[in-house]
Structure formats: structure tokens, C-alpha cells
Coordinates of N, CA, C and O and ligand atoms in Angstrom, one line a residue:
X1 N 0.8 -1.2 0.0 CA 0.0 0.0 0.0 C 0.9 1.3 0.0 O 1.8 1.4 0.8
X2 N 0.6 2.2 -0.9 CA 1.4 3.4 -1.0 C 0.8 4.5 0.0 O -0.3 5.0 -0.3
X3 N 1.5 4.8 1.1 CA 0.9 5.8 2.0 C 1.3 7.2 1.4 O 2.3 7.4 0.9
X4 N 0.3 8.2 1.7 CA 0.6 9.5 1.2 C 1.5 10.3 2.1 O 2.2 11.2 1.8
X5 N 1.4 9.9 3.4 CA 2.3 10.6 4.5 C 2.8 9.5 5.4 O 2.2 8.5 5.7
X6 N 4.1 9.7 5.8 CA 4.7 8.8 6.7 C 5.3 9.5 7.9 O 5.7 10.7 7.8
X7 N 5.4 8.8 9.0 CA 6.0 9.4 10.2 C 7.5 9.6 10.1 O 8.1 8.7 9.4
X8 N 8.0 10.6 10.6 CA 9.5 10.8 10.6 C 10.2 9.6 11.3 O 11.2 9.1 10.8
X9 N 9.6 9.1 12.4 CA 10.2 8.0 13.1 C 10.2 6.7 12.3 O 11.0 5.8 12.6
X10 N 9.4 6.6 11.3 CA 9.3 5.3 10.5 C 10.6 5.1 9.7 O 10.9 4.0 9.4
X11 N 11.3 6.2 9.4 CA 12.5 6.0 8.6 C 13.8 6.4 9.3 O 14.9 6.5 8.7
X12 N 13.7 6.7 10.6 CA 14.9 7.1 11.3 C 15.9 5.9 11.4 O 15.4 4.8 11.6
X13 N 17.2 6.2 11.3 CA 18.2 5.1 11.3 C 19.3 5.5 12.2 O 19.7 6.6 12.3
X14 N 19.9 4.5 12.9 CA 21.1 4.6 13.7 C 22.1 3.6 13.2 O 21.7 2.4 13.0
X15 N 23.3 4.1 12.9 CA 24.4 3.2 12.4 C 25.6 3.3 13.3 O 26.0 4.4 13.6
X16 N 26.1 2.1 13.8 CA 27.3 2.2 14.7 C 28.4 1.4 14.0 O 28.1 0.3 13.4
X17 N 29.6 2.0 14.0 CA 30.7 1.3 13.4 C 32.0 1.6 14.2 O 32.3 2.7 14.6
X18 N 32.7 0.5 14.5 CA 34.0 0.6 15.2 C 35.1 1.1 14.2 O 35.1 0.6 13.1
X19 N 35.9 2.0 14.7 CA 36.9 2.6 13.8 C 38.2 1.8 13.9 O 38.9 1.8 14.8
X20 N 38.3 0.9 12.9 CA 39.4 -0.1 12.9 C 40.7 0.5 12.3 O 40.6 1.5 11.6
X21 N 41.9 -0.1 12.6 CA 43.1 0.5 12.1 C 43.2 0.8 10.6 O 43.8 1.7 10.1
X22 N 42.5 -0.1 9.8 CA 42.6 0.1 8.3 C 41.8 1.4 7.9 O 42.0 1.8 6.7
X23 N 41.1 2.1 8.8 CA 40.4 3.3 8.4 C 41.3 4.5 8.6 O 40.9 5.7 8.3
X24 N 42.6 4.3 9.1 CA 43.4 5.5 9.5 C 44.0 6.1 8.3 O 44.3 5.4 7.3
X25 N 44.3 7.4 8.3 CA 45.0 8.1 7.3 C 46.5 8.2 7.7 O 46.9 7.6 8.8
X26 N 47.4 8.9 7.0 CA 48.8 8.9 7.3 C 49.1 9.5 8.6 O 50.1 9.3 9.3
X27 N 48.1 10.4 9.1 CA 48.3 11.0 10.4 C 47.8 10.2 11.6 O 47.9 10.6 12.7
X28 N 47.3 9.0 11.3 CA 46.9 8.1 12.4 C 45.4 8.3 12.8 O 44.9 7.6 13.6
X29 N 44.8 9.3 12.2 CA 43.4 9.6 12.6 C 42.5 8.9 11.5 O 43.0 8.5 10.4
X30 N 41.2 8.8 11.8 CA 40.3 8.2 10.8 C 40.1 9.1 9.6 O 39.9 10.3 9.7
X31 N 40.2 8.5 8.4 CA 40.1 9.2 7.2 C 38.7 9.8 7.0 O 37.7 9.1 7.2
X32 N 38.7 11.1 6.6 CA 37.4 11.8 6.4 C 36.5 11.0 5.4 O 35.3 11.0 5.6
X33 N 37.2 10.4 4.4 CA 36.4 9.7 3.4 C 35.6 8.5 3.9 O 34.6 8.2 3.4
X34 N 36.2 7.9 5.0 CA 35.5 6.7 5.6 C 34.2 7.2 6.2 O 33.1 6.6 6.1
X35 N 34.3 8.4 6.9 CA 33.1 8.9 7.6 C 32.0 9.4 6.5 O 30.8 9.1 6.6
X36 N 32.5 10.0 5.4 CA 31.6 10.4 4.3 C 30.9 9.2 3.7 O 29.7 9.3 3.4
X37 N 31.6 8.1 3.6 CA 31.0 6.9 3.0 C 29.9 6.4 3.9 O 28.9 6.0 3.4
X38 N 30.2 6.4 5.2 CA 29.2 5.9 6.1 C 28.0 6.8 6.1 O 26.8 6.4 6.2
X39 N 28.2 8.1 6.0 CA 27.1 9.1 5.9 C 26.3 8.9 4.7 O 25.1 9.0 4.7
X40 N 26.9 8.6 3.6 CA 26.2 8.4 2.3 C 25.3 7.1 2.5 O 24.2 7.1 2.0
X41 N 25.9 6.1 3.1 CA 25.2 4.8 3.3 C 23.9 5.0 4.2 O 22.8 4.6 3.8
X42 N 24.1 5.8 5.3 CA 22.9 6.0 6.2 C 21.9 6.9 5.5 O 20.7 6.7 5.7
X43 N 22.4 7.9 4.7 CA 21.4 8.8 4.1 C 20.6 8.0 3.1 O 19.4 8.2 3.0
X44 N 21.2 7.1 2.4 CA 20.4 6.3 1.4 C 19.4 5.4 2.2 O 18.2 5.4 1.8
X45 N 19.9 4.8 3.2 CA 19.0 3.9 4.0 C 17.7 4.6 4.5 O 16.6 4.2 4.4
X46 N 18.0 5.8 5.0 CA 16.9 6.6 5.6 C 16.0 7.1 4.5 O 14.7 7.0 4.7
X47 N 16.5 7.7 3.4 CA 15.7 8.2 2.3 C 14.9 7.1 1.7 O 13.7 7.2 1.4
X48 N 15.5 5.9 1.4 CA 14.8 4.8 0.7 C 13.8 4.2 1.6 O 12.7 3.8 1.2
X49 N 14.0 4.3 3.0 CA 13.0 3.8 3.9 C 11.8 4.6 3.9 O 10.7 4.2 4.0
X50 N 12.0 6.0 3.7 CA 10.8 6.9 3.7 C 10.1 6.7 2.3 O 8.9 6.6 2.3
X51 N 10.9 6.8 1.2 CA 10.3 6.8 -0.1 C 9.9 5.4 -0.6 O 9.0 5.3 -1.4
X52 N 10.4 4.3 0.1 CA 10.2 2.9 -0.4 C 10.5 2.8 -1.8 O 9.8 2.2 -2.6
X53 N 11.6 3.4 -2.3 CA 12.0 3.3 -3.6 C 13.5 3.6 -3.7 O 14.2 4.0 -2.7
X54 N 14.1 3.4 -4.9 CA 15.5 3.6 -5.2 C 15.7 5.1 -5.1 O 14.9 5.9 -5.5
X55 N 16.9 5.5 -4.5 CA 17.2 7.0 -4.4 C 18.6 7.2 -4.8 O 19.4 6.3 -4.8
X56 N 18.9 8.5 -5.2 CA 20.3 8.9 -5.4 C 20.6 10.1 -4.5 O 19.7 10.8 -4.1
X57 N 21.9 10.2 -4.3 CA 22.4 11.4 -3.6 C 22.5 12.6 -4.6 O 23.3 12.5 -5.6
X58 N 21.7 13.6 -4.4 CA 21.8 14.8 -5.3 C 22.9 15.7 -4.9 O 23.6 16.3 -5.7
X59 N 23.0 16.0 -3.6 CA 24.0 16.9 -3.1 C 24.2 16.7 -1.6 O 23.4 16.2 -0.9
X60 N 25.3 17.2 -1.2 CA 25.7 17.2 0.3 C 26.1 18.6 0.7 O 26.8 19.3 0.1
X61 N 25.5 19.0 1.8 CA 25.7 20.3 2.4 C 26.5 20.3 3.7 O 26.2 19.4 4.5
X62 N 27.4 21.2 3.8 CA 28.1 21.5 5.1 C 28.6 20.3 5.8 O 28.0 19.8 6.7
X63 N 29.8 19.8 5.3 CA 30.5 18.8 6.1 C 31.7 19.4 6.8 O 32.7 19.6 6.2
X64 N 31.4 19.9 8.0 CA 32.5 20.5 8.8 C 32.9 19.6 9.9 O 32.1 19.4 10.8
X65 N 34.1 19.1 9.8 CA 34.6 18.1 10.8 C 35.0 18.9 12.0 O 36.0 19.7 12.0
X66 N 34.3 18.8 13.1 CA 34.6 19.6 14.3 C 35.7 19.0 15.2 O 36.4 19.7 15.9
X67 N 35.8 17.7 15.2 CA 36.8 17.0 16.0 C 37.3 15.8 15.2 O 36.6 15.2 14.5
X68 N 38.6 15.5 15.4 CA 39.1 14.3 14.7 C 38.6 13.0 15.3 O 38.2 13.0 16.5
X69 N 38.5 11.9 14.6 CA 38.0 10.6 15.1 C 39.2 9.7 15.2 O 40.0 9.6 14.2
X70 N 39.4 9.1 16.3 CA 40.6 8.2 16.6 C 40.2 6.8 16.3 O 39.1 6.3 16.4
X71 N 41.3 6.0 15.8 CA 41.1 4.6 15.7 C 40.8 4.0 17.1 O 41.3 4.4 18.1
X72 N 39.8 3.0 17.1 CA 39.4 2.4 18.4 C 38.1 3.0 18.9 O 37.5 2.4 19.8
X73 N 37.7 4.2 18.4 CA 36.5 4.8 18.8 C 35.3 4.2 18.1 O 35.4 3.6 17.0
X74 N 34.2 4.3 18.8 CA 32.9 3.8 18.2 C 32.2 5.0 17.6 O 31.9 6.0 18.3
X75 N 31.9 5.0 16.3 CA 31.2 6.1 15.6 C 29.7 5.7 15.6 O 29.3 4.6 15.2
X76 N 28.9 6.7 15.9 CA 27.4 6.5 15.8 C 26.9 7.6 14.9 O 27.1 8.8 15.1
X77 N 26.1 7.2 13.9 CA 25.5 8.1 13.0 C 23.9 8.0 13.2 O 23.4 6.9 13.3
X78 N 23.3 9.2 13.4 CA 21.9 9.3 13.5 C 21.3 10.0 12.3 O 21.7 11.1 12.0
X79 N 20.3 9.3 11.6 CA 19.8 10.0 10.4 C 18.3 10.1 10.5 O 17.6 9.2 11.0
X80 N 17.8 11.2 10.0 CA 16.3 11.4 10.0 C 15.9 12.3 8.8 O 16.7 13.2 8.4
X81 N 14.8 12.0 8.2 CA 14.3 12.8 7.1 C 13.8 14.1 7.7 O 12.8 14.1 8.5
X82 N 14.4 15.2 7.3 CA 14.0 16.5 7.9 C 12.9 17.2 7.1 O 12.0 17.8 7.6
X83 N 13.1 17.1 5.8 CA 12.2 17.8 4.9 C 11.9 17.0 3.6 O 12.8 16.3 3.2
X84 N 10.8 17.1 3.1 CA 10.4 16.4 1.9 C 9.8 17.4 0.9 O 8.9 18.2 1.3
X85 N 10.2 17.4 -0.4 CA 9.6 18.2 -1.4 C 8.7 17.3 -2.2 O 7.9 16.5 -1.7
X86 N 8.8 17.3 -3.6 CA 8.0 16.4 -4.4 C 8.7 15.1 -4.5 O 8.2 14.0 -4.1
X87 N 10.0 15.1 -5.0 CA 10.7 13.9 -5.1 C 12.0 13.9 -4.3 O 12.7 12.9 -4.2
X88 N 12.3 15.1 -3.7 CA 13.6 15.2 -2.9 C 13.3 15.1 -1.4 O 12.2 15.5 -1.0
X89 N 14.3 14.7 -0.7 CA 14.3 14.6 0.7 C 15.6 15.1 1.3 O 16.6 14.8 0.8
X90 N 15.5 15.9 2.3 CA 16.7 16.3 3.1 C 16.8 15.4 4.2 O 15.9 15.3 5.1
X91 N 18.0 14.7 4.3 CA 18.3 13.8 5.4 C 19.3 14.5 6.3 O 20.4 14.8 5.8
X92 N 19.0 14.7 7.5 CA 20.0 15.3 8.5 C 20.7 14.2 9.2 O 20.1 13.2 9.6
X93 N 22.0 14.3 9.2 CA 22.9 13.3 9.9 C 23.7 13.9 10.9 O 24.5 14.8 10.7
X94 N 23.6 13.3 12.2 CA 24.5 13.7 13.2 C 25.5 12.6 13.5 O 25.1 11.4 13.6
X95 N 26.8 12.9 13.6 CA 27.8 11.9 13.8 C 28.5 12.2 15.1 O 28.9 13.3 15.4
X96 N 28.6 11.1 15.9 CA 29.3 11.3 17.2 C 30.3 10.2 17.4 O 30.1 9.1 16.8
X97 N 31.4 10.5 18.0 CA 32.4 9.4 18.3 C 32.6 9.2 19.8 O 32.5 10.2 20.5
X98 N 32.8 8.0 20.2 CA 32.9 7.7 21.6 C 34.2 6.9 21.9 O 34.5 6.0 21.3
X99 N 34.9 7.5 22.9 CA 36.1 6.8 23.4 C 35.7 6.1 24.7 O 35.5 6.8 25.7
X100 N 35.7 4.8 24.7 CA 35.2 4.0 25.8 C 36.1 4.2 27.0 O 35.7 4.4 28.2
X101 N 37.5 4.2 26.8 CA 38.4 4.2 27.9 C 38.3 5.5 28.6 O 38.3 5.6 29.9
X102 N 38.3 6.6 27.9 CA 38.2 8.0 28.5 C 36.8 8.3 28.9 O 36.5 9.3 29.7
X103 N 35.8 7.6 28.4 CA 34.4 7.9 28.7 C 34.0 9.2 28.1 O 33.2 9.9 28.7
X104 N 34.5 9.5 26.9 CA 34.2 10.8 26.3 C 33.5 10.6 25.0 O 33.8 9.7 24.2
X105 N 32.4 11.4 24.8 CA 31.7 11.4 23.5 C 31.8 12.7 22.9 O 31.6 13.7 23.5
X106 N 32.2 12.7 21.6 CA 32.4 14.0 20.9 C 31.4 14.1 19.7 O 31.1 13.1 19.0
X107 N 31.1 15.3 19.4 CA 30.2 15.6 18.2 C 31.2 15.8 17.0 O 32.0 16.7 17.0
X108 N 31.1 14.9 16.0 CA 32.1 15.0 14.9 C 31.6 16.0 13.9 O 32.3 16.8 13.4
X109 N 30.3 15.8 13.5 CA 29.7 16.8 12.5 C 28.2 16.5 12.3 O 27.7 15.4 12.7
X110 N 27.5 17.5 11.8 CA 26.1 17.4 11.4 C 26.1 17.9 10.0 O 26.6 19.0 9.7
X111 N 25.5 17.0 9.1 CA 25.4 17.4 7.7 C 24.1 17.1 7.1 O 23.3 16.3 7.7
X112 N 23.8 17.6 6.0 CA 22.5 17.5 5.3 C 22.7 16.9 3.9 O 23.4 17.5 3.1
X113 N 22.1 15.8 3.7 CA 22.2 15.2 2.3 C 20.8 15.4 1.6 O 19.8 15.1 2.2
X114 N 20.9 15.8 0.3 CA 19.7 15.9 -0.5 C 19.6 14.6 -1.3 O 20.5 14.4 -2.1
X115 N 18.6 13.9 -1.1 CA 18.4 12.6 -1.8 C 17.1 12.7 -2.7 O 16.1 13.4 -2.3
X116 N 17.2 12.1 -3.8 CA 16.1 12.2 -4.8 C 15.6 10.8 -5.1 O 16.4 9.9 -5.4
X117 N 14.3 10.5 -5.0 CA 13.7 9.2 -5.3 C 13.6 9.1 -6.8 O 13.2 10.1 -7.5
X118 N 14.0 8.0 -7.4 CA 13.9 7.8 -8.8 C 13.2 6.5 -9.2 O 13.3 5.5 -8.5
X119 N 12.5 6.6 -10.3 CA 11.9 5.4 -10.9 C 13.0 4.6 -11.5 O 13.8 5.1 -12.3
X120 N 13.2 3.3 -11.1 CA 14.4 2.6 -11.5 C 14.4 2.3 -13.0 O 15.5 2.2 -13.6
X121 N 13.2 2.2 -13.6 CA 13.2 2.0 -15.1 C 13.5 3.2 -15.9 O 14.3 3.3 -16.8
X122 N 12.7 4.3 -15.6 CA 12.7 5.5 -16.4 C 13.8 6.4 -15.9 O 14.2 7.3 -16.7
X123 N 14.3 6.2 -14.7 CA 15.3 7.1 -14.0 C 14.8 8.5 -13.9 O 15.6 9.5 -13.7
X124 N 13.5 8.7 -13.9 CA 12.9 10.0 -13.6 C 12.5 10.2 -12.2 O 12.2 9.2 -11.5
X125 N 12.6 11.4 -11.6 CA 12.3 11.6 -10.2 C 10.8 11.2 -9.9 O 9.9 11.4 -10.8
X126 N 10.7 10.6 -8.8 CA 9.4 10.0 -8.4 C 8.9 10.7 -7.2 O 9.6 11.0 -6.2
X127 N 7.6 10.9 -7.1 CA 7.0 11.6 -6.0 C 7.1 10.7 -4.7 O 6.9 9.5 -4.8
X128 N 7.4 11.4 -3.6 CA 7.6 10.6 -2.4 C 6.5 11.0 -1.4 O 5.9 12.1 -1.5
X129 N 6.2 10.1 -0.4 CA 5.2 10.5 0.6 C 5.6 11.7 1.4 O 6.8 12.0 1.5
X130 N 4.6 12.5 1.9 CA 4.9 13.6 2.7 C 5.3 13.2 4.1 O 5.3 12.0 4.4
X131 N 5.6 14.1 5.0 CA 6.0 13.8 6.3 C 4.9 14.2 7.3 O 4.3 15.3 7.2
X132 N 4.6 13.3 8.3 CA 3.8 13.6 9.4 C 4.7 14.2 10.5 O 5.6 13.5 11.0
X133 N 4.5 15.5 10.8 CA 5.4 16.1 11.8 C 4.7 16.0 13.2 O 3.7 16.6 13.4
X134 N 5.3 15.2 14.1 CA 4.6 15.0 15.4 C 5.3 15.5 16.6 O 5.0 15.0 17.7
X135 N 6.3 16.4 16.4 CA 6.9 17.1 17.6 C 7.3 18.5 17.1 O 7.5 18.7 15.9
X136 N 7.6 19.3 18.1 CA 8.1 20.7 17.8 C 9.4 20.6 17.0 O 9.7 21.3 16.1
X137 N 10.3 19.7 17.5 CA 11.6 19.5 16.8 C 11.4 19.1 15.4 O 12.1 19.7 14.5
X138 N 10.5 18.2 15.1 CA 10.2 17.8 13.7 C 9.7 19.0 12.8 O 10.1 19.1 11.7
X139 N 8.9 19.8 13.4 CA 8.4 21.0 12.7 C 9.5 21.9 12.4 O 9.7 22.4 11.3
X140 N 10.4 22.2 13.4 CA 11.5 23.1 13.3 C 12.5 22.5 12.2 O 13.0 23.3 11.4
X141 N 12.7 21.2 12.2 CA 13.7 20.7 11.2 C 13.1 20.8 9.8 O 13.8 21.1 8.9
X142 N 11.8 20.6 9.7 CA 11.1 20.7 8.4 C 11.3 22.2 7.8 O 11.7 22.4 6.7
X143 N 11.0 23.1 8.7 CA 11.1 24.6 8.3 C 12.5 24.9 7.9 O 12.8 25.5 6.9
X144 N 13.5 24.4 8.7 CA 14.9 24.7 8.4 C 15.3 24.1 7.1 O 16.1 24.6 6.3
X145 N 14.8 22.8 6.9 CA 15.2 22.1 5.6 C 14.6 22.9 4.4 O 15.3 23.0 3.4
X146 N 13.4 23.4 4.6 CA 12.8 24.2 3.5 C 13.6 25.4 3.2 O 13.9 25.8 2.0
X147 N 14.0 26.1 4.3 CA 14.8 27.3 4.1 C 16.1 27.1 3.5 O 16.6 27.8 2.7
X148 N 16.8 25.9 3.9 CA 18.1 25.6 3.3 C 17.9 25.3 1.8 O 18.7 25.8 1.0
X149 N 16.8 24.7 1.4 CA 16.6 24.4 0.0 C 16.4 25.7 -0.8 O 17.0 25.9 -1.9
X150 N 15.6 26.7 -0.2 CA 15.4 28.0 -0.9 C 16.7 28.7 -1.0 O 17.1 29.3 -2.0
X151 N 17.5 28.7 0.2 CA 18.8 29.5 0.2 C 19.8 28.9 -0.8 O 20.5 29.7 -1.5
X152 N 19.8 27.6 -0.9 CA 20.7 26.9 -1.9 C 20.3 27.3 -3.3 O 21.2 27.6 -4.1
X153 N 19.0 27.3 -3.6 CA 18.6 27.6 -5.0 C 19.0 29.1 -5.3 O 19.5 29.4 -6.3
X154 N 18.8 30.0 -4.3 CA 19.1 31.4 -4.5 C 20.6 31.6 -4.7 O 21.1 32.3 -5.6
X155 N 21.4 30.9 -3.9 CA 22.9 31.0 -4.0 C 23.3 30.5 -5.4 O 24.2 31.1 -6.0
X156 N 22.7 29.3 -5.8 CA 23.1 28.8 -7.2 C 22.8 29.8 -8.3 O 23.6 30.0 -9.2
X157 N 21.6 30.4 -8.2 CA 21.2 31.4 -9.2 C 22.1 32.6 -9.2 O 22.6 33.1 -10.2
X158 N 22.4 33.1 -8.0 CA 23.2 34.3 -7.8 C 24.6 34.1 -8.3 O 25.2 34.9 -9.0
X159 N 25.2 32.9 -8.0 CA 26.5 32.6 -8.4 C 26.6 32.4 -9.9 O 27.6 32.8 -10.5
X160 N 25.6 31.8 -10.5 CA 25.6 31.6 -12.0 C 25.6 33.0 -12.6 O 26.3 33.2 -13.6
X161 N 24.7 33.9 -12.1 CA 24.6 35.2 -12.7 C 26.0 36.0 -12.5 O 26.4 36.7 -13.4
X162 N 26.6 35.8 -11.4 CA 27.8 36.5 -11.1 C 28.9 36.1 -12.1 O 29.6 36.9 -12.6
X163 N 28.9 34.8 -12.4 CA 29.9 34.2 -13.3 C 29.7 34.9 -14.7 O 30.7 35.2 -15.4
X164 N 28.4 35.1 -15.1 CA 28.2 35.7 -16.4 C 28.7 37.1 -16.5 O 29.1 37.5 -17.6
X165 N 28.5 37.9 -15.4 CA 28.8 39.3 -15.4 C 30.2 39.6 -15.0 O 30.6 40.8 -15.1
X166 N 31.0 38.6 -14.6 CA 32.3 39.0 -14.0 C 33.3 39.5 -15.1 O 33.4 38.9 -16.2
X167 N 34.1 40.5 -14.7 CA 35.2 41.0 -15.5 C 36.4 40.4 -14.9 O 36.9 40.9 -13.9
X168 N 36.9 39.3 -15.4 CA 38.0 38.5 -14.8 C 39.3 39.3 -14.8 O 40.1 39.2 -13.8
X169 N 39.5 40.1 -15.8 CA 40.8 40.9 -15.8 C 40.7 41.9 -14.7 O 41.7 42.1 -14.0
X170 N 39.6 42.5 -14.4 CA 39.4 43.5 -13.3 C 39.5 42.8 -12.0 O 40.2 43.3 -11.1
X171 N 38.9 41.6 -11.9 CA 39.0 40.8 -10.6 C 40.4 40.4 -10.3 O 40.9 40.4 -9.2
X172 N 41.2 40.1 -11.4 CA 42.6 39.7 -11.2 C 43.4 40.8 -10.6 O 44.4 40.5 -9.9
X173 N 43.1 42.0 -10.8 CA 43.9 43.1 -10.2 C 43.7 43.2 -8.7 O 44.4 43.9 -8.0
X174 N 42.6 42.5 -8.2 CA 42.3 42.5 -6.7 C 43.0 41.3 -6.0 O 42.6 41.1 -4.8
X175 N 43.9 40.6 -6.7 CA 44.4 39.4 -6.0 C 45.8 39.6 -5.3 O 46.4 38.7 -4.9
X176 N 46.2 40.9 -5.3 CA 47.6 41.2 -4.8 C 47.8 40.7 -3.3 O 48.9 40.2 -3.0
X177 N 46.8 40.7 -2.5 CA 46.9 40.3 -1.1 C 46.6 38.8 -0.9 O 46.6 38.3 0.2
X178 N 46.2 38.1 -2.0 CA 45.8 36.7 -2.0 C 47.1 35.8 -2.1 O 48.1 36.3 -2.5
X179 N 46.9 34.6 -1.7 CA 48.1 33.7 -1.7 C 48.3 33.0 -3.0 O 48.1 31.8 -3.2
X180 N 48.6 33.8 -4.0 CA 48.9 33.3 -5.4 C 49.8 34.2 -6.1 O 50.0 35.4 -5.7
X181 N 50.4 33.7 -7.2 CA 51.2 34.5 -8.1 C 50.7 34.3 -9.5 O 50.4 33.1 -9.9
X182 N 50.5 35.4 -10.2 CA 50.0 35.2 -11.6 C 51.2 35.1 -12.6 O 51.9 36.1 -12.6
X183 N 51.4 34.0 -13.2 CA 52.5 33.8 -14.2 C 51.9 33.3 -15.4 O 51.9 32.1 -15.7
X184 N 51.3 34.2 -16.2 CA 50.7 33.7 -17.5 C 51.7 33.5 -18.6 O 52.8 34.2 -18.6
X185 N 51.5 32.5 -19.5 CA 52.5 32.3 -20.5 C 52.6 33.5 -21.5 O 51.5 34.2 -21.7
X186 N 53.8 33.9 -21.9 CA 54.0 35.1 -22.8 C 53.4 34.8 -24.2 O 53.5 33.7 -24.7
Ligands
COA201 C1 19.5 14.4 -8.7 C2 18.9 14.2 -10.1 C3 18.0 12.9 -10.1 C4 18.0 15.4 -10.4 O1 17.5 15.3 -11.7 P1 16.7 16.5 -12.5 O2 16.4 16.0 -13.8 O3 17.5 17.7 -12.2 O4 15.4 16.5 -11.7 P2 14.5 17.7 -11.3 O5 15.0 19.0 -11.8 O6 13.1 17.3 -11.7 O7 14.6 17.7 -9.7 C5 14.1 16.7 -9.0 C6 14.2 17.0 -7.5 O8 15.6 17.0 -7.2 C7 16.0 18.2 -6.6 N1 17.4 18.5 -6.9 C8 17.9 18.4 -8.2 N2 19.2 18.7 -8.1 C9 19.5 18.9 -6.8 C10 20.7 19.2 -6.1 N3 21.9 19.4 -6.7 N4 20.6 19.3 -4.7 C11 19.4 19.2 -4.1 N5 18.3 18.9 -4.7 C12 18.3 18.7 -6.0 C13 15.0 19.2 -7.1 O9 14.9 20.3 -6.3 C14 13.7 18.4 -7.2 O10 13.1 18.4 -5.9 P3 11.6 18.3 -5.7 O11 11.0 17.2 -6.6 O12 11.4 17.8 -4.3 O13 11.0 19.6 -6.0 C15 19.9 14.1 -11.3 O14 20.7 15.3 -11.3 C16 20.9 12.9 -11.1 O15 20.5 11.8 -11.4 N6 22.1 13.1 -10.6 C17 23.1 12.1 -10.3 C18 22.8 11.5 -8.9 C19 23.9 10.5 -8.6 O16 24.3 9.7 -9.5 N7 24.4 10.5 -7.4 C20 25.6 9.9 -7.0 C21 25.5 8.4 -6.8 S1 24.1 7.8 -5.9

């Protein structure tokens, strides 16, 4: 049965993964790419659970690593559908790492994945069920998700326009205090 609306809690996902030595980078900390891959995995699981269909990652917003993750720590990812459009869903992901020995839990990052449901045969975007918002937090997350989508669209439009109108020769004269040297071929 295709439901028109689904509860946020129906598709919430928690993923736990131990940070093993093979996840380390040259500096001995967990590679950022490992965390991104786990985030992509949980975003897909959460979005596909809501949409009950195949989904793709359309974009990823704001991945700011606040703290390094150490080998031996337990990483926990919490994912929830914050906002739903027609075929797109914003999945909010909070990542925490836990050091058992020290008894310390750190916030690693909070990021937002835009996922789009697709018809597997036609590869066209597919309408997804709406969200039943049953707490103040869920209402706030939905509002923020909607505002992020509008802000991103505005930014994309503004930046595209800026690119069309830019006088690059003029802009290049403003690079004197920047960390670059212009050495164009003669
Ligand atoms: C994401 C994708 C399906 C959008 O296709 P499209 O033809 O632009 O579709 P539309 O313009 O009809 O947009 C469909 C929805 O996606 C959203 N969308 C499109 N591009 C987006 C982006 N970069 N970021 C966030 N949302 C996006 C639109 O806002 C729209 O949302 P809505 O239906 O809720 O209003 C298409 O660009 C694609 O297949 N990209 C490749 C995805 C991929 O391979 N990911 C990596 C591996 S999983």
C-alpha cells in the first residue's frame, strides 16, 4: 500500500561502526572519506526507507569536521528525514564518536544530504510520501530544511549570474593580497 504521508520516526536510522586501524590516514586519525562513505550509506537507507524506492544522492551540504576521530573509537550516526519536497528529501545526519576508555563522547559533524527518489526503469524523479510532523523538533527541522533548499537555490542562481557578469581581468587586479602569483605564458 502506498501511503501519502509517513511518520518521521518510521525512517529514522542509527548506524554504529567501530573505527578499525585500516580506516586510518597517514596522520593516524580516521580518514574523512570513511566517515563520508558511512554518511552516504545511512542517508540512502533513511531516504529509501521513507520513499520505499530507489534513491540517489543529489548533493551534500556543510560537512565541517569539528573533531578528529581516533582509531578504536565507536562512531554513531543518527539519520532522520527533515524535509520532503515532491521527489527530494533532506536527510539530516549527526555523527558522534565515543572513546570508551576515557568515557568521552564527541560531536564529529552534522550534515545534510539531499536525496532524490527515482523510478528505477525511467530514471525520472518519483513523488515521495509527505511527512507527518509529530513534535516541535520535527516541525523546526522541516522549516529549516525548506529554508536551506530555498537558500541553496538562491545561491546557485546568484553565483551563476555573477559568473556571467564577471570581468576577470578586473577581478585579477584585486588578487595582490591573496596567496597566489599570476604567471601567465607570454
Ligand atoms: C538528482 C537528479 C535525479 C535530479 O534530476 P533532475 O532532472 O535535475 O530533476 P528535477 O529538476 O526534476 O529535480 C528533482 C528534484 O531533485 C531536486 N534536486 C535536483 N538537483 C538537486 C541538487 N543538486 N541538490 C538538491 N536537490 C536537487 C530538485 O529540487 C527536485 O526536488 P523536488 O522534486 O522535491 O521539488 C539528477 O541530477 C541525477 O541523477 N544526478 C546524479 C545522482 C547520482 O548519481 N548521485 C551519486 C551516486 S548515488
